[in-house]
Structure formats: C-alpha cells, structure tokens
Amino acid sequence: MKAHDAIRAALTEAAARLGASVAASTIELEQPRDPAHGDLATNLALTLAKSLKQKPRAVADRLVATLTLPQGLVRKIEVAGPGFVNFFLAEAQLATVLAGVLAAGGNYGKGDAGRGTKVNVEFVSANPTGPLHVGHGRGAALGDGIASLLEWTGHAVTREFYVNDAGTQIDKLARSLWARVQQAVGRPADIPEGGYHGEYLIELAAAVLVREGRSFADLPQEEGERRCREIGVRSQRAEQDEDLREFGVKFDVTFFESSVYRDGLLDQTLADLRARGYTYERDGALWLRTTAFGDDKDRVLRKSDGTYTYLLPDIAYHRQKHERGFARAIDVLGADHHGYIGRMRAAMQALGYPADFYHVELVQLVRVVRGGEEVRFSKRSGEFVTLRDLFQETGVDAARYFFLMRRGDAQFVFDVDLAKSQKEENPVYYVQMAHARMSGIFRVAAREPASVRADGVDLAVLVEPEEADLMKEVAAFPGVVARAAETLEPHRVTGYLEGLARRAHGWYHKYRVLGEPEEAARLVLAAAVRHVLANGLNLLGISAPDRM
RNA sequence: GCGCCCGUAGCUCAGGUGGAUAGAGCAGCAGCCUUCUAAGCUGUUGGUCGGAGGUUCGAAUCCUCCCGGGCGCACCA
C-alpha cells in the first residue's frame, strides 16, 4: 500500500529535521496486534532516543510535530506507550489497496530493491553418487524459495547446481559399481572402504549387464572401473535431475567440477592468490593464509605429494562466479559443511572480493517421523529417506511447504502424517483451501476472477472489522516479501500466508458475498485476497488450486 | 579441548539489528452444518522464553558463565 511508503518517507524527513539520518526502508512500520494502537505503528522514536540523547516520548512528540503527510491519508496520529507513534488511516485509504492488487495481479508483491543486481544461488549440489535424500529436498525447497524471493525483489538470479564429478567420491562410486557388477556375475567382490552400499547400485549393475552384455564383467579392472565411472555418474545425474524436475526445481546452470580443471582455472586461481601474497610453502605443501581473514588455521592448497586439495577447485569455482559478474554468491549448504564457510569466505577475501560477496545459508538436518516414530533409513539409498519417497507419499506441494515453513537453521521434524492430512491441521491444505474458497465464489457467480475491476465499485461498503483486517493484511504482503528477501527467510512468507488464510476463512464463514448488497465490493475483496494467496504460494513453488 | 547452530505452551514452531499485556498451529475442553466447499468457523485452558549473573528507562532478543541437543574441527571431499 502506498500509505506505507508515504509514511516512511515522511518519517525520514521528520527525523532529518531532528538531526537524525535514517533510510526509509529501514524504518519499522508494523501493524499492531491491538487495534487501539492504530493501523500502523513505528518504534522510530525509541530507536532514535539513544543517539539523540533525548527521552523516547520527547522524540516521538517532536517527530509528530514536524511530520508532513499527504492530505487524506491519515485521520489520527498518536504518541503512545514508551514512545510509539501510532497512525490511524483514513477510512477510504484502506480500500485503495484493493485496486492496486487487482491492477498488479500476479505481480502484486514484487519490488525493485535489488535493482537488477546479479545474484547466484547455488543449492543442492549433491554428489552424483546416489539418490537425493530428504536433506537435499530441504535444501532444494529453500534454495529455490530464496532464489524466487530475490527475483521478486528485483534481482537477476541464476539458480546453479555444482556437480562434483572429479573427486575421490567418484572413484568410490566407480569401484563400488564395478564390485556390484562382479557380484552380479557370481564373483566375490567387496564394496571398497567408504564406498556406496545402497541397493541402487545393485539395480544399476544388473541394468548395465543387460545393456552391455555379460562380457562387460570380463573387462580389465582398470577399464571396467573407468566405464563404471562414466555410467555411474551419468545415471545418478539423470536420476537426480528427474527427482528435482518432479519436485518442481529448475536450474539455470549446471556447473561441472571437471570443467574447472579443463579450463585451466586452477592455475589462474593459484596465480591470483600468489600475486596477492596470501600463499606460502611449508613442509613441501602450498598453503593459503586464510587466518589473515579470521579462519582458525591456514589451509593447504597443494599437498606435499603434488596433488591439489578439494579446496583449490572450490575456490576456483567461486572465483569464476565472480568473473561471471555476480555481485553475490549465495550457497545453500547442509549444516555438516559449516566448517567450510570460514575458509571459503577467507579465500574470497584473499582474492580481493567484498566481504559480502560470499554468503552461506546453512540448512539443518531433517528428521522424518511417521506414526510417531522416526523413519531413519531407506533400503534403496543405503542411508537416508530419499526425497522421491517423501514427495511421492506426501505430494510435492506439501513437501515443499513443509520444508519452507521453518527457518533453515533450526532442526526440523517432518511429520509425514501431518503432511498427508487433508484437514485444517495441515497448514498447506489450510492455505490452499482458502484460495479454493475464494475461487469457489467466482465459480458459483460464473465470473472470471480476472474480470473483476475495482473502478466504479463503491468499496466504502466494506465496513466490517474482518474486512478492514483483511485489507490491512493484503496491504502488508509486499513488505513481507521484501523482508523475507532481505533476510533470505522464506518461512516469513508461509507464516504470512497462514495468517491471511485464517482471516479469509473467518470472513468467508461469517459473511456472504453473492446476493448481498455488498456483492460488488466483496467480489473485489475476494479477488484481491485470492491474488495474494496465489502469489505467495506460487512464489514458493506451490500450486494454488481453484478447487480441492 | 576449540568453533558453529539450537533450547519459547503437552507437541511442532514463529517472534531474535532491545520496545506496548510473549504469539500461531496442533493436541485438550465447550460450541457451530437447510448457506459461495464443515478440507471450515467461534470461544476457552495452557508459559519461571533451559539456568544464573550482567548491560539498559526497558531483555525471549545484547554480553558472560553453566546445563542440555545437533553438527563440525585433515596435506578427506
């Protein structure tokens, strides 16, 4: 709603007259829980009190005295409590938001705070050594949600998946698969230490023998393992791609570790780090002085045996993101990688990049519970519950919503029974149902929601308290999106949607739309609420069904 | 031993750059279907915000210590 912007702008000016400089976007302007505290309230005076060395109430009084707002926006301003400034909007002001929502439609809630900044969001990035598990699913939902939030706030976003197709994990995959091939033709063979024991490699070995013929197993070991490496990576990549596609996640770029070697990026990166003076030799190894940027200890780039550690290709890869023109590189990583953050951030600074170029969002582990008991292992993957098992059982919408409804850095219990429930207890159904109900009104009225216009409709008849509440909530949506994008926290959006859905259900239950004197105005309200529910759900990659 | 994340109602979790009486959902209890979906709504019970100090006019929020849970601390990736 433009009221938010107008009030923020006016507060910025008023603060300037008191000698304080604040950016309009940083001013807290919230809808108080208690309606007696107005439609919008700011704690600006409280936050300025310290720096101005005055009492909060005095600051608030002076702020209000110098505040100049556009005519007709506000009917009353109060200073209350310890120094809050409460704004009571003019009656007609509230309804103006509805016209704005209908005009913007699917774009309502978008902003341009990002001003086209190029941002790279890397997520999932699972090794191509086995099926994706639920932890990857949480990372996928969160990474995709963060990417969408950044798009909605005007950033140019690239969704990226990094494939470790060159490391020792791949060697283990190759040797594990080769062992399964040998076992399949009746020869004794052991899965190598630290190899992959999941049943999927037994299935794959059988498929390979069918396709390539049983003589495949007679290849010399070296060639057999080489072929197994290719086949294994290709097949696991294909399965992961398919899982992600069905989960509704689409990447713009798939980046292969092997290309880092092929394109000579390692040497360039090493040369850069050397030239900037952050490397040194000791004990026959080449070290990076990450302690210069707050890391616990320096890190080895090249081992004394002449081979590189994993760190160098990773640095080269992130250096390459910078070369591609990204202002920010956000990695969504599992919490077990947190030891990695310090050294990578240090490496980025050693390359001379701004401290905020590299950012990591950690995703804590997921526990899956069904029937009150933890589901731990999947026979097929040999370790955790697979993402595919999960979304096939609960549906993609429920799985994505559940992954998004909690902060990423909190451990999370995924209740499969709750996700499958088709009652109000299940938040995703609850929100989708609110959307379906709004749609139902138009279905019965035999009208397209898109055909509803606010002009010519007298919105002043929307006088019920529940209607004022709904309009305020609708007006708050762009701010919620902006804040969620700033903090990279999609759960703010699910929380908002649940609140909006609750108000929508309550209103729907208490008042009728069709056949009432207020029909035209209420159709406008229903269409606006429906838009916001749909926009919020779509932003998170969740469908907004018209009927359920 | 060192580092990071977490500890809020019976359960799952918001709130965390200090601000008005700590919120929601579920579960519990009491009600509501000739109506555009009861896949819903209304009311209600329930809290020493892990503990102890500290900073502040004001602390769930910031600082210190302690307790509990998770995860990391390689010339592994």
Tab-separated table of C-alpha atoms in Angstrom, chain A residues 185-403:
chain	number	residue	atom	x	y	z
A	185	VAL	CA	28.082	-62.488	-12.329
A	186	GLY	CA	28.787	-64.532	-9.230
A	187	ARG	CA	32.303	-63.415	-8.429
A	188	PRO	CA	33.280	-62.374	-4.930
A	189	ALA	CA	33.964	-58.643	-4.660
A	190	ASP	CA	33.902	-56.173	-1.805
A	191	ILE	CA	32.495	-52.676	-1.783
A	192	PRO	CA	35.566	-50.520	-1.140
A	193	GLU	CA	36.086	-48.795	2.177
A	194	GLY	CA	33.919	-45.705	2.340
A	195	GLY	CA	32.110	-46.883	-0.796
A	196	TYR	CA	28.417	-46.894	-1.599
A	197	HIS	CA	26.398	-49.781	-0.238
A	198	GLY	CA	22.913	-48.795	-1.376
A	199	GLU	CA	20.763	-51.193	-3.338
A	200	TYR	CA	20.524	-48.760	-6.237
A	201	LEU	CA	23.978	-49.842	-7.391
A	202	ILE	CA	22.867	-53.490	-7.421
A	203	GLU	CA	19.990	-52.463	-9.699
A	204	LEU	CA	22.301	-50.389	-11.835
A	205	ALA	CA	24.857	-53.204	-12.150
A	206	ALA	CA	22.139	-55.558	-13.359
A	207	ALA	CA	20.947	-52.988	-15.890
A	208	VAL	CA	24.485	-52.465	-17.142
A	209	LEU	CA	24.963	-56.180	-17.725
A	210	VAL	CA	21.718	-56.363	-19.673
A	211	ARG	CA	22.625	-53.400	-21.837
A	212	GLU	CA	26.333	-54.079	-22.330
A	213	GLY	CA	26.223	-57.867	-22.241
A	214	ARG	CA	27.706	-60.137	-19.601
A	215	SER	CA	31.155	-59.819	-21.132
A	216	PHE	CA	31.255	-56.358	-19.595
A	217	ALA	CA	32.238	-58.029	-16.350
A	218	ASP	CA	35.318	-59.528	-18.028
A	219	LEU	CA	36.874	-56.178	-18.887
A	220	PRO	CA	40.243	-55.498	-17.301
A	221	GLN	CA	39.657	-53.903	-13.912
A	222	GLU	CA	41.031	-50.516	-14.929
A	223	GLU	CA	38.848	-50.201	-17.980
A	224	GLY	CA	35.857	-51.635	-16.163
A	225	GLU	CA	36.142	-49.059	-13.410
A	226	ARG	CA	36.598	-46.305	-15.954
A	227	ARG	CA	33.404	-47.355	-17.742
A	228	CYS	CA	31.620	-47.709	-14.394
A	229	ARG	CA	32.624	-44.181	-13.511
A	230	GLU	CA	31.018	-42.784	-16.666
A	231	ILE	CA	27.924	-44.945	-16.396
A	232	GLY	CA	27.510	-44.325	-12.677
A	233	VAL	CA	27.815	-40.545	-12.877
A	234	ARG	CA	25.561	-40.316	-15.901
A	235	SER	CA	22.880	-42.471	-14.360
A	236	GLN	CA	22.908	-40.788	-10.937
A	237	ARG	CA	22.872	-37.360	-12.546
A	238	ALA	CA	19.880	-38.375	-14.644
A	239	GLU	CA	18.022	-39.671	-11.591
A	240	GLN	CA	18.741	-36.555	-9.570
A	241	ASP	CA	17.622	-34.361	-12.458
A	242	GLU	CA	14.388	-36.255	-12.728
A	243	ASP	CA	13.760	-36.062	-8.965
A	244	LEU	CA	14.344	-32.329	-8.993
A	245	ARG	CA	12.228	-31.807	-12.076
A	246	GLU	CA	9.299	-33.595	-10.446
A	247	PHE	CA	9.943	-31.626	-7.274
A	248	GLY	CA	9.481	-28.501	-9.358
A	249	VAL	CA	13.013	-27.149	-9.173
A	250	LYS	CA	14.688	-25.920	-12.313
A	251	PHE	CA	18.300	-24.866	-12.511
A	252	ASP	CA	19.674	-22.298	-14.944
A	253	VAL	CA	23.225	-23.582	-14.814
A	254	THR	CA	24.732	-26.968	-14.054
A	255	PHE	CA	28.406	-26.472	-13.411
A	256	PHE	CA	30.816	-29.413	-13.537
A	257	GLU	CA	33.857	-29.578	-11.341
A	258	SER	CA	35.693	-31.248	-14.225
A	259	SER	CA	35.370	-28.077	-16.278
A	260	VAL	CA	37.367	-26.210	-13.647
A	261	TYR	CA	40.345	-28.420	-14.485
A	262	ARG	CA	39.722	-28.404	-18.208
A	263	ASP	CA	39.614	-24.621	-18.498
A	264	GLY	CA	42.829	-24.012	-16.597
A	265	LEU	CA	41.040	-22.199	-13.800
A	266	LEU	CA	43.176	-23.872	-11.159
A	267	ASP	CA	46.395	-22.324	-12.416
A	268	GLN	CA	44.796	-18.910	-12.833
A	269	THR	CA	43.374	-19.035	-9.326
A	270	LEU	CA	46.672	-20.118	-7.846
A	271	ALA	CA	48.451	-17.331	-9.718
A	272	ASP	CA	45.958	-14.777	-8.383
A	273	LEU	CA	46.359	-15.934	-4.813
A	274	ARG	CA	50.138	-15.922	-5.154
A	275	ALA	CA	50.189	-12.472	-6.727
A	276	ARG	CA	48.113	-11.122	-3.875
A	277	GLY	CA	50.595	-12.543	-1.412
A	278	TYR	CA	48.443	-14.933	0.541
A	279	THR	CA	50.250	-18.196	-0.206
A	280	TYR	CA	53.397	-19.743	1.217
A	281	GLU	CA	55.274	-23.053	1.106
A	282	ARG	CA	55.833	-25.156	4.194
A	283	ASP	CA	56.649	-28.836	4.697
A	284	GLY	CA	56.559	-29.318	0.960
A	285	ALA	CA	52.953	-28.136	0.675
A	286	LEU	CA	51.452	-24.896	-0.611
A	287	TRP	CA	49.309	-23.074	1.941
A	288	LEU	CA	46.711	-20.327	1.806
A	289	ARG	CA	46.911	-17.798	4.612
A	290	THR	CA	43.209	-17.873	5.486
A	291	THR	CA	43.994	-16.827	9.058
A	292	ALA	CA	44.529	-13.331	7.642
A	293	PHE	CA	40.739	-13.248	7.279
A	294	GLY	CA	39.629	-14.836	10.504
A	295	ASP	CA	39.907	-18.555	9.744
A	296	ASP	CA	41.116	-20.801	12.598
A	297	LYS	CA	44.128	-22.072	10.730
A	298	ASP	CA	45.774	-21.798	7.350
A	299	ARG	CA	44.691	-24.300	4.693
A	300	VAL	CA	46.611	-26.478	2.297
A	301	LEU	CA	46.012	-25.856	-1.397
A	302	ARG	CA	48.569	-28.288	-2.807
A	303	LYS	CA	49.634	-31.308	-0.834
A	304	SER	CA	53.275	-32.352	-0.496
A	305	ASP	CA	52.590	-35.149	-2.978
A	306	GLY	CA	51.877	-32.504	-5.604
A	307	THR	CA	48.103	-33.051	-5.866
A	308	TYR	CA	45.568	-30.386	-5.010
A	309	THR	CA	43.162	-30.491	-2.084
A	310	TYR	CA	39.423	-30.097	-2.739
A	311	LEU	CA	39.729	-26.511	-1.586
A	312	LEU	CA	41.504	-25.174	-4.652
A	313	PRO	CA	38.904	-26.252	-7.223
A	314	ASP	CA	36.202	-24.897	-4.918
A	315	ILE	CA	37.964	-21.542	-4.707
A	316	ALA	CA	38.458	-21.561	-8.473
A	317	TYR	CA	34.769	-22.264	-8.935
A	318	HIS	CA	33.670	-19.386	-6.722
A	319	ARG	CA	36.263	-17.111	-8.283
A	320	GLN	CA	34.670	-17.983	-11.572
A	321	LYS	CA	31.258	-16.892	-10.234
A	322	HIS	CA	32.786	-13.518	-9.531
A	323	GLU	CA	34.272	-13.437	-13.032
A	324	ARG	CA	30.821	-14.090	-14.430
A	325	GLY	CA	29.720	-10.802	-12.903
A	326	PHE	CA	27.735	-11.893	-9.871
A	327	ALA	CA	27.644	-9.350	-7.062
A	328	ARG	CA	26.686	-12.031	-4.592
A	329	ALA	CA	27.226	-15.779	-4.435
A	330	ILE	CA	24.843	-17.484	-2.034
A	331	ASP	CA	25.475	-21.143	-1.206
A	332	VAL	CA	22.745	-23.168	0.462
A	333	LEU	CA	24.664	-25.892	2.285
A	334	GLY	CA	23.923	-28.692	4.711
A	335	ALA	CA	24.860	-27.881	8.287
A	336	ASP	CA	27.570	-30.532	8.199
A	337	HIS	CA	29.523	-28.194	5.905
A	338	HIS	CA	29.691	-25.307	8.304
A	339	GLY	CA	33.382	-25.891	8.963
A	340	TYR	CA	33.882	-24.965	5.342
A	341	ILE	CA	32.445	-21.463	5.496
A	342	GLY	CA	35.305	-19.710	7.248
A	343	ARG	CA	37.964	-20.889	4.830
A	344	MET	CA	35.933	-20.147	1.712
A	345	ARG	CA	34.972	-16.699	2.919
A	346	ALA	CA	38.629	-16.077	3.717
A	347	ALA	CA	39.658	-17.296	0.288
A	348	MET	CA	37.204	-14.916	-1.364
A	349	GLN	CA	38.647	-12.016	0.585
A	350	ALA	CA	42.159	-13.147	-0.270
A	351	LEU	CA	41.108	-12.734	-3.887
A	352	GLY	CA	40.090	-9.182	-3.029
A	353	TYR	CA	36.327	-9.647	-3.244
A	354	PRO	CA	33.987	-7.703	-0.943
A	355	ALA	CA	33.226	-9.386	2.365
A	356	ASP	CA	29.564	-9.747	1.447
A	357	PHE	CA	30.229	-11.410	-1.917
A	358	TYR	CA	30.147	-14.887	-0.466
A	359	HIS	CA	27.271	-15.906	1.752
A	360	VAL	CA	26.233	-19.272	3.119
A	361	GLU	CA	22.770	-20.294	4.253
A	362	LEU	CA	23.033	-23.405	6.361
A	363	VAL	CA	20.267	-25.963	6.296
A	364	GLN	CA	19.934	-28.031	9.422
A	365	LEU	CA	19.093	-31.680	9.338
A	366	VAL	CA	15.634	-33.085	8.771
A	367	ARG	CA	14.157	-35.869	10.826
A	368	VAL	CA	11.252	-37.718	9.281
A	369	VAL	CA	8.520	-39.002	11.569
A	370	ARG	CA	5.649	-41.272	10.611
A	371	GLY	CA	3.143	-42.718	13.031
A	372	GLY	CA	5.019	-41.066	15.870
A	373	GLU	CA	8.237	-42.906	15.044
A	374	GLU	CA	11.350	-41.685	13.341
A	375	VAL	CA	11.942	-43.064	9.852
A	376	ARG	CA	15.654	-43.319	9.510
A	377	PHE	CA	16.897	-45.454	6.700
A	378	SER	CA	15.986	-46.182	3.185
A	379	LYS	CA	16.981	-49.584	1.930
A	380	ARG	CA	17.409	-48.308	-1.565
A	381	SER	CA	19.768	-45.436	-0.882
A	382	GLY	CA	21.624	-47.193	1.915
A	383	GLU	CA	21.325	-44.134	4.069
A	384	PHE	CA	18.548	-41.594	4.476
A	385	VAL	CA	14.993	-41.420	3.325
A	386	THR	CA	15.014	-40.383	-0.312
A	387	LEU	CA	13.427	-37.176	-1.487
A	388	ARG	CA	11.460	-39.153	-4.069
A	389	ASP	CA	9.945	-41.459	-1.441
A	390	LEU	CA	8.908	-38.420	0.523
A	391	PHE	CA	7.210	-36.384	-2.169
A	392	GLN	CA	5.567	-39.420	-3.716
A	393	GLU	CA	3.963	-40.116	-0.382
A	394	THR	CA	3.012	-36.567	0.633
A	395	GLY	CA	2.725	-34.768	-2.677
A	396	VAL	CA	5.106	-32.104	-3.929
A	397	ASP	CA	3.093	-29.153	-2.588
A	398	ALA	CA	3.036	-30.486	0.961
A	399	ALA	CA	6.714	-31.461	0.911
A	400	ARG	CA	7.822	-28.065	-0.372
A	401	TYR	CA	5.591	-26.172	2.009
A	402	PHE	CA	6.806	-28.158	4.994
A	403	PHE	CA	10.449	-27.581	4.118
